[in-house]
Amino acid sequence: MQPTLVAVAHGSRDPRALPAVLALLDRIHELRPRLDVRLGHVELNRPLLGETLGSTTGAAVLVPLLLGRGHHVKRDLPAAAARAAHLDTRVAAPLGPHPLLVEALYERLLETGWAPGAGTAVVLAAAGSRDPDSAADTRRTAALLSDRLDGVPVVPAYASAAAPTVPDAVHALAARGHHRIAVASYFTAPGRFATQSAAAAPGPAAAPLGDHPALARLVLQRYDEAVTRQRTPLELATA
């Protein structure tokens, strides 16, 4: 029997967030209809992760719908897995960086009508974290997106906890002569940070990644990687 895929979302007070995540799970189910896919939130929305794990039996793979290595991925998810002692649990890698994410970012930009050309630049707006690994992951994604855009400058910026902020990144690009600046939304779902970042855009602001088909494929790839890889010491101790 296949392990249950538990998609772990952050959670948000924005009423658009939960429907966006559920739409993504619907896409995952369409791609692999026989797989048991469930949702758990770190905070703010039900079901909370602990509730989902409590009602799950057998084996589970926690796939964070998070875009880089930060506190939730490194601490909260392994701790939740350890508390679910009745389960055989693994924790998958975060979604980013990955070329499928870059493809989703690229297509969300195109949906706004944005097109590369003279004076164009992009701010990659992310949530932000004090963890240096998280910032490194966002910078890597910005570099990959720049490559996908044939060298258009892409500057990572953050809604909290790290610098530069999105407005500061916009101002810095404008000072360098870029007069057509778009904001790419490096968020899986709508929320306060995504809205705040979009409001700082002087030009097009892309929608969050949401239920983009590339994101659904990436969630399943992370699930498969976790199923087939060698267990970590923590997973061996809690199995």
CSV table of C-alpha atoms in Angstrom, one decimal:
chain,number,residue,atom,x,y,z
A,1,MET,CA,0.0,0.0,0.0
A,2,GLN,CA,1.3,3.4,-0.9
A,3,PRO,CA,2.1,5.9,1.9
A,4,THR,CA,-0.4,8.7,2.3
A,5,LEU,CA,0.8,12.0,0.8
A,6,VAL,CA,0.2,14.7,3.5
A,7,ALA,CA,0.5,18.1,1.8
A,8,VAL,CA,1.6,20.6,4.5
A,9,ALA,CA,0.5,24.2,3.8
A,10,HIS,CA,1.5,27.1,6.0
A,11,GLY,CA,-2.0,28.4,6.6
A,12,SER,CA,-3.4,32.0,6.2
A,13,ARG,CA,-6.2,34.2,7.3
A,14,ASP,CA,-6.8,35.2,3.7
A,15,PRO,CA,-10.1,33.4,2.7
A,16,ARG,CA,-8.6,32.7,-0.8
A,17,ALA,CA,-5.7,30.6,0.6
A,18,LEU,CA,-7.6,27.4,1.5
A,19,PRO,CA,-9.5,27.1,-1.8
A,20,ALA,CA,-6.2,27.7,-3.7
A,21,VAL,CA,-4.5,24.8,-1.8
A,22,LEU,CA,-7.5,22.5,-2.2
A,23,ALA,CA,-7.4,23.3,-6.0
A,24,LEU,CA,-3.8,22.2,-6.0
A,25,LEU,CA,-4.7,19.0,-4.3
A,26,ASP,CA,-7.4,18.3,-6.8
A,27,ARG,CA,-4.8,18.6,-9.6
A,28,ILE,CA,-2.5,16.1,-7.7
A,29,HIS,CA,-5.5,13.7,-7.4
A,30,GLU,CA,-6.1,14.0,-11.2
A,31,LEU,CA,-2.5,13.0,-11.8
A,32,ARG,CA,-2.5,10.1,-9.4
A,33,PRO,CA,-6.1,9.2,-8.6
A,34,ARG,CA,-5.3,6.1,-6.5
A,35,LEU,CA,-3.0,8.0,-4.1
A,36,ASP,CA,-4.4,9.0,-0.7
A,37,VAL,CA,-3.7,12.8,-0.6
A,38,ARG,CA,-4.5,14.8,2.6
A,39,LEU,CA,-4.0,18.3,3.8
A,40,GLY,CA,-2.5,19.6,7.0
A,41,HIS,CA,-1.7,23.2,8.0
A,42,VAL,CA,1.2,24.4,10.2
A,43,GLU,CA,-1.1,27.1,11.6
A,44,LEU,CA,-4.2,29.3,11.1
A,45,ASN,CA,-6.3,26.9,9.1
A,46,ARG,CA,-8.0,23.6,9.7
A,47,PRO,CA,-7.1,20.8,9.5
A,48,LEU,CA,-4.0,21.4,11.4
A,49,LEU,CA,-1.1,19.0,10.6
A,50,GLY,CA,-1.4,17.2,14.0
A,51,GLU,CA,-5.1,16.6,13.3
A,52,THR,CA,-4.4,15.1,9.9
A,53,LEU,CA,-1.6,12.9,11.1
A,54,GLY,CA,-3.8,11.7,14.0
A,55,SER,CA,-6.4,10.4,11.6
A,56,THR,CA,-3.9,8.8,9.2
A,57,THR,CA,-2.8,5.2,9.6
A,58,GLY,CA,0.1,3.2,8.2
A,59,ALA,CA,2.7,5.2,6.4
A,60,ALA,CA,2.8,8.9,5.4
A,61,VAL,CA,5.0,11.3,3.5
A,62,LEU,CA,4.9,14.9,4.6
A,63,VAL,CA,5.4,17.1,1.5
A,64,PRO,CA,5.8,20.8,2.5
A,65,LEU,CA,4.0,23.2,0.2
A,66,LEU,CA,6.9,25.5,1.2
A,67,LEU,CA,9.5,26.9,-1.2
A,68,GLY,CA,12.7,26.7,0.7
A,69,ARG,CA,14.6,25.4,3.7
A,70,GLY,CA,13.4,27.3,6.8
A,71,HIS,CA,12.2,26.7,10.4
A,72,HIS,CA,9.0,24.9,9.4
A,73,VAL,CA,10.8,22.5,7.1
A,74,LYS,CA,13.8,21.9,9.4
A,75,ARG,CA,12.0,21.9,12.8
A,76,ASP,CA,8.2,21.9,12.8
A,77,LEU,CA,7.6,19.1,10.3
A,78,PRO,CA,10.2,16.6,11.7
A,79,ALA,CA,8.7,17.4,15.2
A,80,ALA,CA,5.2,16.7,14.0
A,81,ALA,CA,6.3,13.5,12.4
A,82,ALA,CA,8.0,12.4,15.6
A,83,ARG,CA,4.9,13.1,17.6
A,84,ALA,CA,2.8,10.9,15.3
A,85,ALA,CA,4.4,7.7,16.8
A,86,HIS,CA,1.7,5.5,15.3
A,87,LEU,CA,2.8,6.3,11.8
A,88,ASP,CA,5.7,5.3,9.6
A,89,THR,CA,6.6,8.8,8.5
A,90,ARG,CA,9.0,10.5,6.2
A,91,VAL,CA,9.4,14.3,5.5
A,92,ALA,CA,10.0,15.3,1.8
A,93,ALA,CA,12.2,18.1,0.7
A,94,PRO,CA,10.7,21.6,0.2
A,95,LEU,CA,9.4,22.4,-3.3
A,96,GLY,CA,12.2,24.8,-4.2
A,97,PRO,CA,14.5,25.4,-5.8
A,98,HIS,CA,13.4,23.4,-8.9
A,99,PRO,CA,13.0,24.0,-12.6
A,100,LEU,CA,9.3,23.1,-12.4
A,101,LEU,CA,8.8,26.0,-10.0
A,102,VAL,CA,10.6,28.3,-12.4
A,103,GLU,CA,8.3,27.2,-15.2
A,104,ALA,CA,5.3,28.0,-13.0
A,105,LEU,CA,6.7,31.4,-12.2
A,106,TYR,CA,7.5,32.1,-15.8
A,107,GLU,CA,3.9,31.2,-16.9
A,108,ARG,CA,2.3,33.2,-14.1
A,109,LEU,CA,4.3,36.2,-15.4
A,110,LEU,CA,3.2,35.7,-18.9
A,111,GLU,CA,-0.4,35.6,-17.7
A,112,THR,CA,-0.1,39.2,-16.6
A,113,GLY,CA,0.8,40.3,-20.2
A,114,TRP,CA,4.4,40.9,-19.2
A,115,ALA,CA,7.0,40.4,-21.9
A,116,PRO,CA,10.8,40.7,-21.8
A,117,GLY,CA,12.3,43.6,-23.6
A,118,ALA,CA,14.4,46.8,-23.1
A,119,GLY,CA,14.3,48.0,-19.5
A,120,THR,CA,12.5,45.0,-18.1
A,121,ALA,CA,13.4,43.4,-14.8
A,122,VAL,CA,11.6,41.2,-12.3
A,123,VAL,CA,11.4,41.2,-8.5
A,124,LEU,CA,11.0,37.7,-7.1
A,125,ALA,CA,8.9,38.3,-4.0
A,126,ALA,CA,9.2,35.7,-1.3
A,127,ALA,CA,8.0,35.4,2.3
A,128,GLY,CA,11.4,35.7,3.9
A,129,SER,CA,13.2,33.8,6.7
A,130,ARG,CA,16.0,34.4,9.1
A,131,ASP,CA,17.4,31.0,8.0
A,132,PRO,CA,20.3,31.6,5.6
A,133,ASP,CA,19.5,28.4,3.7
A,134,SER,CA,16.1,29.8,2.9
A,135,ALA,CA,17.6,32.9,1.4
A,136,ALA,CA,20.1,30.8,-0.5
A,137,ASP,CA,17.2,28.8,-2.0
A,138,THR,CA,15.4,32.0,-3.0
A,139,ARG,CA,18.5,33.4,-4.7
A,140,ARG,CA,18.9,30.2,-6.6
A,141,THR,CA,15.4,30.3,-7.8
A,142,ALA,CA,15.9,34.0,-8.9
A,143,ALA,CA,19.0,32.9,-10.9
A,144,LEU,CA,17.1,30.1,-12.5
A,145,LEU,CA,14.2,32.4,-13.4
A,146,SER,CA,16.6,34.9,-14.9
A,147,ASP,CA,18.1,32.1,-17.1
A,148,ARG,CA,14.5,31.1,-18.2
A,149,LEU,CA,13.9,34.8,-19.1
A,150,ASP,CA,17.1,34.9,-21.3
A,151,GLY,CA,19.0,37.0,-18.9
A,152,VAL,CA,16.4,39.5,-17.7
A,153,PRO,CA,17.5,40.6,-14.2
A,154,VAL,CA,15.6,38.9,-11.4
A,155,VAL,CA,16.2,40.2,-7.9
A,156,PRO,CA,15.0,38.3,-4.8
A,157,ALA,CA,13.1,40.3,-2.2
A,158,TYR,CA,11.2,39.6,0.9
A,159,ALA,CA,8.0,40.4,2.7
A,160,SER,CA,9.5,39.8,6.1
A,161,ALA,CA,12.6,38.8,8.1
A,162,ALA,CA,15.1,39.4,5.4
A,163,ALA,CA,16.4,42.2,3.0
A,164,PRO,CA,15.8,43.7,0.6
A,165,THR,CA,12.1,44.3,0.9
A,166,VAL,CA,10.1,44.3,-2.3
A,167,PRO,CA,9.8,48.2,-2.4
A,168,ASP,CA,13.6,48.5,-1.9
A,169,ALA,CA,14.3,46.0,-4.7
A,170,VAL,CA,11.9,47.9,-7.0
A,171,HIS,CA,13.7,51.2,-6.2
A,172,ALA,CA,17.1,49.7,-6.7
A,173,LEU,CA,16.2,48.3,-10.1
A,174,ALA,CA,14.6,51.6,-11.1
A,175,ALA,CA,17.8,53.4,-10.1
A,176,ARG,CA,19.7,51.1,-12.4
A,177,GLY,CA,17.5,52.2,-15.4
A,178,HIS,CA,14.9,49.4,-15.4
A,179,HIS,CA,11.6,51.1,-16.1
A,180,ARG,CA,9.5,48.0,-16.7
A,181,ILE,CA,9.5,46.1,-13.5
A,182,ALA,CA,7.2,43.1,-12.7
A,183,VAL,CA,6.8,41.2,-9.5
A,184,ALA,CA,6.8,37.4,-9.6
A,185,SER,CA,4.9,36.0,-6.6
A,186,TYR,CA,6.9,33.2,-5.0
A,187,PHE,CA,4.1,32.0,-2.8
A,188,THR,CA,2.0,28.9,-3.1
A,189,ALA,CA,-1.2,30.6,-2.2
A,190,PRO,CA,-2.8,34.0,-1.6
A,191,GLY,CA,-2.1,35.6,1.7
A,192,ARG,CA,-1.0,38.8,3.5
A,193,PHE,CA,2.6,38.6,2.2
A,194,ALA,CA,1.6,37.9,-1.4
A,195,THR,CA,-0.9,40.8,-1.3
A,196,GLN,CA,1.6,43.1,0.3
A,197,SER,CA,4.2,42.2,-2.3
A,198,ALA,CA,1.8,42.7,-5.3
A,199,ALA,CA,0.9,46.1,-4.0
A,200,ALA,CA,4.5,47.2,-4.3
A,201,ALA,CA,4.7,46.4,-8.0
A,202,PRO,CA,5.1,49.4,-10.3
A,203,GLY,CA,4.0,47.2,-13.2
A,204,PRO,CA,2.5,43.7,-13.6
A,205,ALA,CA,2.2,41.5,-10.5
A,206,ALA,CA,1.9,37.8,-11.1
A,207,ALA,CA,-0.6,35.6,-9.1
A,208,PRO,CA,0.7,33.1,-6.6
A,209,LEU,CA,1.7,29.7,-7.9
A,210,GLY,CA,-1.6,28.2,-6.7
A,211,ASP,CA,-2.8,25.1,-8.7
A,212,HIS,CA,-0.4,25.5,-11.6
A,213,PRO,CA,0.1,22.1,-13.2
A,214,ALA,CA,3.8,22.2,-12.8
A,215,LEU,CA,3.4,22.7,-9.0
A,216,ALA,CA,1.2,19.6,-8.8
A,217,ARG,CA,3.8,17.6,-10.7
A,218,LEU,CA,6.5,18.8,-8.4
A,219,VAL,CA,4.6,17.8,-5.3
A,220,LEU,CA,4.4,14.3,-6.6
A,221,GLN,CA,8.1,14.3,-7.5
A,222,ARG,CA,9.0,15.3,-4.0
A,223,TYR,CA,6.7,12.6,-2.7
A,224,ASP,CA,8.3,10.0,-4.9
A,225,GLU,CA,11.8,11.1,-3.9
A,226,ALA,CA,11.0,10.7,-0.2
A,227,VAL,CA,9.5,7.2,-0.8
A,228,THR,CA,12.6,5.9,-2.6
A,229,ARG,CA,15.4,7.6,-0.8
A,230,GLN,CA,17.4,6.2,2.2
A,231,ARG,CA,15.9,7.0,5.5
A,232,THR,CA,17.4,9.7,7.7
A,233,PRO,CA,18.5,8.8,11.3
A,234,LEU,CA,15.5,10.7,12.7
A,235,GLU,CA,13.1,8.8,10.4
A,236,LEU,CA,14.7,5.5,11.5
A,237,ALA,CA,14.4,6.4,15.1
A,238,THR,CA,10.7,7.3,14.8
A,239,ALA,CA,9.6,4.5,12.4
